Coordinates of C-alpha atoms in Angstrom, one line a residue:
Chain Z
M1 CA -22.6 -17.7 -49.5
I2 CA -22.5 -18.6 -45.8
K3 CA -24.6 -16.3 -43.7
V4 CA -22.8 -15.6 -40.4
L5 CA -24.4 -13.8 -37.4
V6 CA -21.8 -12.4 -35.0
V7 CA -23.1 -12.2 -31.4
H8 CA -21.2 -10.0 -29.0
D9 CA -22.3 -7.5 -26.4
A10 CA -19.7 -4.8 -27.1
C11 CA -20.7 -2.9 -30.3
L12 CA -17.1 -2.0 -31.1
L13 CA -15.9 -5.7 -30.9
R14 CA -18.8 -7.1 -32.9
Q15 CA -18.2 -4.5 -35.6
A16 CA -14.5 -5.4 -35.6
L17 CA -15.2 -9.2 -35.8
A18 CA -17.7 -8.6 -38.7
M19 CA -15.1 -6.6 -40.5
L20 CA -12.6 -9.4 -40.2
L21 CA -15.1 -11.9 -41.6
C22 CA -16.7 -9.9 -44.4
R23 CA -13.4 -9.7 -46.3
E24 CA -14.0 -13.3 -47.2
H25 CA -15.9 -13.8 -50.5
D26 CA -18.0 -16.7 -49.3
L27 CA -19.3 -15.1 -46.1
E28 CA -22.2 -12.7 -45.6
V29 CA -22.1 -11.1 -42.1
N30 CA -24.5 -9.6 -39.8
T31 CA -24.2 -8.7 -36.0
A32 CA -26.3 -8.7 -32.9
S33 CA -26.0 -8.2 -29.2
W34 CA -27.0 -11.1 -26.9
S35 CA -30.4 -9.5 -26.2
D36 CA -31.1 -9.3 -30.0
A37 CA -29.5 -12.7 -30.8
V38 CA -32.7 -14.8 -31.0
T39 CA -34.5 -12.2 -33.0
G40 CA -31.5 -12.0 -35.4
L41 CA -31.4 -15.8 -35.7
V42 CA -35.1 -16.1 -36.4
S43 CA -35.5 -13.2 -38.8
W44 CA -32.2 -13.4 -40.8
Q45 CA -31.8 -17.3 -40.7
P46 CA -28.0 -17.5 -40.6
R47 CA -26.1 -20.7 -41.3
V48 CA -23.7 -20.1 -38.5
C49 CA -23.8 -18.0 -35.3
V50 CA -20.4 -16.9 -33.9
L51 CA -20.9 -16.3 -30.1
D52 CA -18.6 -14.6 -27.7
V53 CA -19.6 -16.2 -24.4
D54 CA -17.1 -14.4 -22.2
A55 CA -18.7 -11.1 -21.4
P56 CA -17.6 -9.5 -18.1
E57 CA -21.1 -10.4 -16.9
S58 CA -20.8 -13.9 -18.3
A59 CA -24.0 -15.1 -16.6
A60 CA -26.1 -13.4 -19.3
P61 CA -24.7 -15.1 -22.4
I62 CA -24.7 -18.5 -20.7
S63 CA -28.3 -18.3 -19.6
Q64 CA -29.4 -17.1 -23.1
L65 CA -27.3 -19.7 -24.8
A66 CA -29.7 -22.6 -24.1
L67 CA -32.6 -20.6 -25.6
L68 CA -30.5 -19.7 -28.7
A69 CA -29.5 -23.3 -29.1
E70 CA -33.1 -24.4 -29.2
H71 CA -34.0 -21.9 -32.0
A72 CA -30.7 -22.7 -33.8
A73 CA -31.4 -26.5 -33.8
E74 CA -34.9 -25.9 -35.3
R75 CA -33.4 -23.8 -38.1
K76 CA -30.3 -26.0 -38.8
C77 CA -28.1 -23.1 -37.8
G78 CA -24.7 -24.1 -36.3
L79 CA -23.4 -22.5 -33.1
L80 CA -19.7 -21.6 -33.0
V81 CA -18.4 -20.5 -29.6
L82 CA -15.5 -18.1 -29.2
A83 CA -13.9 -19.5 -26.0
P84 CA -11.5 -17.8 -23.7
P85 CA -8.4 -19.9 -23.1
S86 CA -7.8 -21.6 -19.7
R87 CA -11.4 -21.4 -18.4
P88 CA -12.5 -25.1 -18.5
G89 CA -15.5 -24.4 -16.3
L90 CA -16.9 -21.9 -18.7
L91 CA -16.3 -24.4 -21.5
Y92 CA -18.1 -27.1 -19.6
R93 CA -21.1 -24.9 -19.0
V94 CA -21.2 -23.7 -22.6
S95 CA -20.8 -27.3 -24.0
Q96 CA -24.1 -28.2 -22.2
A97 CA -25.8 -26.1 -24.9
Q98 CA -24.5 -28.5 -27.6
A99 CA -22.7 -25.9 -29.8
Q100 CA -21.2 -27.5 -32.9
G101 CA -17.9 -25.5 -32.9
Y102 CA -15.4 -24.1 -30.4
V103 CA -12.5 -21.7 -31.3
S104 CA -10.1 -20.1 -28.8
K105 CA -10.0 -16.3 -28.9
G106 CA -6.3 -16.6 -28.5
E107 CA -6.0 -18.1 -32.0
P108 CA -5.5 -16.0 -35.2
C109 CA -8.3 -15.2 -37.6
E110 CA -7.6 -18.2 -39.9
A111 CA -8.7 -20.6 -37.1
L112 CA -12.1 -18.9 -36.9
L113 CA -12.6 -18.9 -40.7
G114 CA -11.8 -22.6 -40.9
A115 CA -14.2 -23.3 -38.0
I116 CA -17.0 -21.3 -39.7
R117 CA -16.7 -23.4 -42.9
H118 CA -16.6 -26.7 -41.0
V119 CA -19.7 -25.7 -38.9
A120 CA -21.5 -24.5 -42.1
Q121 CA -21.0 -28.0 -43.6
G122 CA -22.8 -29.4 -40.5
E123 CA -19.5 -30.7 -39.1
Q124 CA -18.4 -30.4 -35.5
F125 CA -15.2 -28.5 -34.8
V126 CA -13.0 -28.1 -31.8
D127 CA -9.8 -26.0 -32.0
T128 CA -6.8 -28.1 -31.1
S129 CA -5.6 -25.4 -28.7
L130 CA -8.8 -26.0 -26.5
G131 CA -8.0 -29.7 -26.2
W132 CA -6.4 -29.4 -22.8
D133 CA -9.3 -27.2 -21.5
F134 CA -11.8 -29.7 -22.7
L135 CA -10.0 -32.5 -20.9
Q136 CA -10.1 -30.5 -17.7
A137 CA -13.7 -29.6 -18.3
A138 CA -14.5 -33.3 -18.7
R139 CA -13.0 -34.0 -15.2
V140 CA -15.6 -31.8 -13.5
P141 CA -14.1 -31.4 -10.0
L142 CA -17.5 -30.7 -8.4
T143 CA -20.8 -32.5 -8.3
E144 CA -24.0 -30.8 -9.6
R145 CA -25.1 -30.2 -6.0
E146 CA -21.7 -28.6 -5.1
L147 CA -22.0 -26.4 -8.2
S148 CA -25.4 -25.2 -7.1
V149 CA -24.1 -24.4 -3.6
L150 CA -21.1 -22.7 -5.0
S151 CA -23.2 -20.7 -7.5
L152 CA -25.4 -19.3 -4.6
A153 CA -22.4 -18.7 -2.4
S154 CA -20.6 -16.7 -5.1
Q155 CA -23.6 -14.4 -5.3
G156 CA -23.2 -13.6 -1.7
A157 CA -25.8 -15.9 -0.2
S158 CA -25.2 -16.9 3.5
V159 CA -25.2 -20.5 4.7
A160 CA -28.8 -20.1 5.9
E161 CA -30.0 -18.6 2.6
I162 CA -28.3 -21.4 0.6
A163 CA -29.9 -24.0 2.9
G164 CA -33.3 -22.3 2.4
D165 CA -33.0 -22.2 -1.3
L166 CA -31.9 -25.8 -1.8
H167 CA -34.0 -27.3 1.0
L168 CA -30.9 -28.5 3.0
T169 CA -29.9 -28.1 6.6
N170 CA -27.2 -25.5 7.5
G171 CA -24.9 -28.3 8.5
T172 CA -25.2 -30.0 5.1
V173 CA -24.5 -26.7 3.3
R174 CA -21.4 -26.2 5.5
N175 CA -20.3 -29.7 4.6
Y176 CA -20.7 -28.9 0.9
L177 CA -18.7 -25.7 1.3
S178 CA -15.9 -27.6 3.0
A179 CA -15.9 -30.2 0.2
I180 CA -15.8 -27.4 -2.4
T181 CA -12.9 -25.7 -0.6
R182 CA -10.9 -29.0 -0.3
K183 CA -11.6 -30.0 -3.9
T184 CA -10.6 -26.7 -5.4
G185 CA -7.4 -26.6 -3.3
A186 CA -8.5 -23.3 -1.7
R187 CA -7.5 -21.8 1.6
N188 CA -11.1 -20.9 2.6
R189 CA -14.5 -20.3 1.2
V190 CA -13.7 -16.9 -0.4
D191 CA -10.6 -18.4 -2.0
A192 CA -12.7 -21.4 -3.4
I193 CA -15.1 -18.9 -5.0
R194 CA -12.2 -17.0 -6.5
I195 CA -10.6 -20.1 -7.9
S196 CA -13.9 -21.4 -9.3
Q197 CA -14.8 -18.1 -10.9
K198 CA -11.4 -17.9 -12.6
A199 CA -11.8 -21.3 -14.1
G200 CA -15.4 -20.4 -15.1
W201 CA -17.3 -23.0 -13.0
V202 CA -19.6 -20.2 -11.6
Chain W
M1 CA 0.0 8.9 -40.8
I2 CA -0.9 8.1 -37.2
K3 CA 0.8 5.0 -35.9
V4 CA -1.6 3.1 -33.7
L5 CA -0.6 0.1 -31.5
V6 CA -3.6 -2.1 -30.5
V7 CA -3.0 -4.0 -27.3
H8 CA -5.3 -6.9 -26.5
D9 CA -4.6 -10.3 -25.1
A10 CA -6.9 -12.3 -27.4
C11 CA -5.2 -12.6 -30.8
L12 CA -8.5 -12.9 -32.7
L13 CA -9.8 -9.7 -31.2
R14 CA -6.7 -7.6 -31.7
Q15 CA -6.6 -8.7 -35.3
A16 CA -10.2 -7.7 -35.7
L17 CA -9.7 -4.3 -34.1
A18 CA -6.6 -3.8 -36.3
M19 CA -8.7 -4.6 -39.4
L20 CA -11.3 -2.1 -38.3
L21 CA -8.7 0.6 -38.0
C22 CA -6.4 -0.1 -41.0
R23 CA -9.2 0.8 -43.4
E24 CA -8.6 4.4 -42.5
H25 CA -6.2 6.1 -44.8
D26 CA -4.5 8.2 -42.0
L27 CA -3.8 5.2 -39.7
E28 CA -1.0 2.7 -39.7
V29 CA -1.7 -0.2 -37.3
N30 CA 0.2 -2.7 -35.4
T31 CA -0.8 -5.1 -32.6
A32 CA 0.6 -6.6 -29.4
S33 CA -0.4 -8.7 -26.4
W34 CA -0.1 -7.1 -23.0
S35 CA 3.2 -8.9 -22.4
D36 CA 4.6 -7.5 -25.6
A37 CA 3.1 -4.0 -25.2
V38 CA 6.2 -2.2 -23.8
T39 CA 8.5 -3.8 -26.4
G40 CA 6.1 -2.8 -29.1
L41 CA 5.8 0.7 -27.8
V42 CA 9.6 1.2 -27.5
S43 CA 10.6 -0.4 -30.8
W44 CA 7.7 0.8 -33.1
Q45 CA 7.2 4.2 -31.4
P46 CA 3.4 4.6 -32.0
R47 CA 1.6 7.9 -31.6
V48 CA -1.4 6.2 -29.9
C49 CA -1.8 3.0 -28.0
V50 CA -5.3 1.5 -27.9
L51 CA -5.6 -0.6 -24.8
D52 CA -8.3 -3.2 -23.9
V53 CA -8.1 -3.2 -20.1
D54 CA -10.9 -5.7 -19.5
A55 CA -9.3 -9.1 -19.9
P56 CA -10.9 -11.8 -17.9
E57 CA -7.8 -11.7 -15.7
S58 CA -8.0 -7.9 -15.5
A59 CA -5.3 -7.7 -12.9
A60 CA -2.6 -8.3 -15.5
P61 CA -3.4 -5.3 -17.8
I62 CA -3.9 -2.9 -14.8
S63 CA -0.6 -3.8 -13.2
Q64 CA 1.2 -3.4 -16.6
L65 CA -0.6 -0.2 -17.4
A66 CA 1.5 1.9 -15.0
L67 CA 4.7 0.7 -16.6
L68 CA 3.3 1.2 -20.1
A69 CA 2.2 4.7 -19.1
E70 CA 5.8 5.6 -18.0
H71 CA 7.3 4.5 -21.3
A72 CA 4.5 6.2 -23.3
A73 CA 5.0 9.6 -21.5
E74 CA 8.7 9.6 -22.3
R75 CA 7.9 9.0 -26.0
K76 CA 4.9 11.3 -26.3
C77 CA 2.7 8.4 -27.1
G78 CA -1.0 8.8 -26.1
L79 CA -2.8 6.0 -24.3
L80 CA -6.4 5.4 -25.3
V81 CA -8.4 3.0 -23.1
L82 CA -11.2 0.8 -24.3
A83 CA -13.4 0.7 -21.3
P84 CA -16.2 -1.7 -20.5
P85 CA -19.5 0.1 -19.6
S86 CA -20.8 0.2 -16.0
R87 CA -17.5 -0.6 -14.3
P88 CA -16.6 2.7 -12.5
G89 CA -14.1 1.0 -10.2
L90 CA -12.1 -0.3 -13.2
L91 CA -12.2 3.2 -14.7
Y92 CA -11.0 4.7 -11.5
R93 CA -8.0 2.3 -11.3
V94 CA -7.2 2.8 -15.0
S95 CA -7.4 6.6 -14.7
Q96 CA -4.6 6.5 -12.1
A97 CA -2.3 5.7 -15.0
Q98 CA -3.2 9.0 -16.6
A99 CA -4.3 7.7 -20.0
Q100 CA -5.3 10.5 -22.4
G101 CA -8.4 9.0 -23.8
Y102 CA -11.3 6.7 -22.8
V103 CA -13.8 5.1 -25.2
S104 CA -16.6 2.7 -24.2
K105 CA -16.5 -0.7 -26.0
G106 CA -20.3 -0.4 -26.3
E107 CA -19.9 2.5 -28.8
P108 CA -19.6 2.0 -32.6
C109 CA -16.3 2.2 -34.4
E110 CA -16.7 5.9 -35.3
A111 CA -16.3 6.8 -31.6
L112 CA -12.9 5.0 -31.4
L113 CA -11.7 6.6 -34.7
G114 CA -12.6 10.1 -33.4
A115 CA -10.9 9.4 -30.1
I116 CA -7.7 8.2 -31.8
R117 CA -7.5 11.4 -33.8
H118 CA -8.0 13.5 -30.7
V119 CA -5.4 11.7 -28.7
A120 CA -3.0 11.8 -31.6
Q121 CA -3.3 15.6 -31.5
G122 CA -2.2 15.5 -27.8
E123 CA -5.8 16.3 -26.7
Q124 CA -7.6 14.5 -23.9
F125 CA -10.8 12.6 -24.8
V126 CA -13.6 11.0 -22.8
D127 CA -16.5 9.4 -24.6
T128 CA -19.7 11.0 -23.5
S129 CA -21.3 7.6 -22.7
L130 CA -18.7 7.1 -20.0
G131 CA -19.7 10.3 -18.2
W132 CA -21.9 8.7 -15.6
D133 CA -19.2 6.0 -14.9
F134 CA -16.6 8.7 -14.4
L135 CA -18.9 10.5 -12.0
Q136 CA -19.3 7.3 -10.0
A137 CA -15.6 6.6 -10.2
A138 CA -14.9 10.1 -8.7
R139 CA -17.1 9.2 -5.7
V140 CA -14.9 6.4 -4.6
P141 CA -16.9 4.7 -2.0
L142 CA -13.9 3.1 -0.2
T143 CA -10.8 4.6 1.3
E144 CA -7.3 3.5 0.0
R145 CA -6.9 1.3 3.2
E146 CA -10.3 -0.3 2.6
L147 CA -9.4 -1.0 -1.0
S148 CA -6.2 -2.7 0.2
V149 CA -8.1 -4.9 2.6
L150 CA -10.7 -5.7 0.0
S151 CA -8.1 -6.6 -2.6
L152 CA -6.4 -9.1 -0.3
A153 CA -9.8 -10.5 0.9
S154 CA -10.9 -11.0 -2.7
Q155 CA -7.8 -13.1 -3.3
G156 CA -8.9 -15.4 -0.6
A157 CA -6.7 -14.1 2.3
S158 CA -8.0 -14.8 5.8
V159 CA -8.4 -12.0 8.4
A160 CA -5.1 -13.1 10.0
E161 CA -3.3 -13.1 6.7
I162 CA -4.6 -9.6 5.8
A163 CA -3.6 -8.4 9.3
G164 CA -0.1 -9.8 8.8
D165 CA 0.3 -8.3 5.3
L166 CA -0.9 -4.8 6.3
H167 CA 0.6 -4.7 9.8
L168 CA -2.8 -4.4 11.5
T169 CA -4.6 -6.3 14.3
N170 CA -7.2 -8.9 13.4
G171 CA -9.8 -6.7 15.1
T172 CA -8.9 -3.7 12.9
V173 CA -9.2 -5.9 9.7
R174 CA -12.6 -7.1 10.9
N175 CA -13.7 -3.5 11.3
Y176 CA -12.5 -2.6 7.8
L177 CA -14.4 -5.6 6.4
S178 CA -17.5 -4.5 8.2
A179 CA -17.2 -1.0 6.9
I180 CA -16.6 -2.3 3.3
T181 CA -19.7 -4.5 3.6
R182 CA -21.8 -1.6 4.9
K183 CA -20.6 0.9 2.3
T184 CA -21.1 -1.5 -0.6
G185 CA -24.6 -2.3 0.6
A186 CA -23.7 -5.9 0.7
R187 CA -25.2 -8.7 2.8
N188 CA -21.9 -10.1 4.0
R189 CA -18.2 -10.3 3.1
V190 CA -18.5 -12.6 0.1
D191 CA -21.3 -10.4 -1.3
A192 CA -19.1 -7.2 -0.7
I193 CA -16.4 -8.9 -2.8
R194 CA -18.9 -9.8 -5.5
I195 CA -20.3 -6.3 -5.7
S196 CA -16.8 -4.7 -5.7
Q197 CA -15.6 -7.0 -8.4
K198 CA -18.6 -6.3 -10.6
A199 CA -17.9 -2.6 -10.4
G200 CA -14.2 -3.2 -11.0
W201 CA -12.9 -1.9 -7.6
V202 CA -10.8 -5.0 -7.2

């Protein structure tokens, strides 16, 4: 039996995903919200964690993913990410946590079942439909510094606040914001934030 | 038998929701993406449509909801919205389409099943956990005009572009943007957009 922990913040959707998986005779399924995920992993010792990383407030899952990945690595539990299609930036940020598997939410159930069995064997798995997104994710359009500036700007920080936080001058922050606007093909700063959020970079 | 059409853009999640529902002996379940929803409604004639309105690109479902609601009203099909918690603005915009039922995605499956049976009887249904969100939605903090300005601004339009689109002067647009920033308790324009997006107003 493969023990699978489904992590999703919406109760209804994690129950629905669990129902989909527990019809399979080789899977034993349990669920958790993101705030219970580490506890669930440590106490139940699943072989695979299926993670929905695309909550409306996607900041929470991503910041908790690194912690979860640490506990998972110690316990030989594989992480399998349910990825939304066409969000290469989110994929890039998630892949930093070294998950073993990636399945698009746009694929049918069979793709997820196949991926769970691969990850349970200790193999890596990337859904073919995410190939293009991974290619775009690999071509990160922005530098680490630009991503830091963009992240603060997207939270509503002013130029002076960003400069203070990152120990830069106002002029340097403005230069970074111009570079971000140019590289994302945006019309202005607000448009750059919109484009970056849509792709999942912030 | 109650015919239920589940509308969700992610194939995996609509299959999972369908699986959850089709265990019930009085439900007959079919699924559709948002782009197939009207076709599904017209050809299959369901009694209830269960709609996930919180896609990452939430603009698409909301703009299609009005069209779907028109077809549903003609065919005596009830619309049941799966609402994300704590997004009163999204609830406000969705409720303009006059859906009959609202269930929070944070509730367990039983809440959805109960709501489906209420809506199938032609009754209105609002999940108690959404009461506070509906109260906040009713206290719309922004005027219709401010919402129009905010919507364009959040798409990256400049003051001049917004002025052109809405036949206003640049000064008037700046006044609206200041009012929006003040009313949302934001630090600046970018912060006002962030706060409004989080609540689902745009």
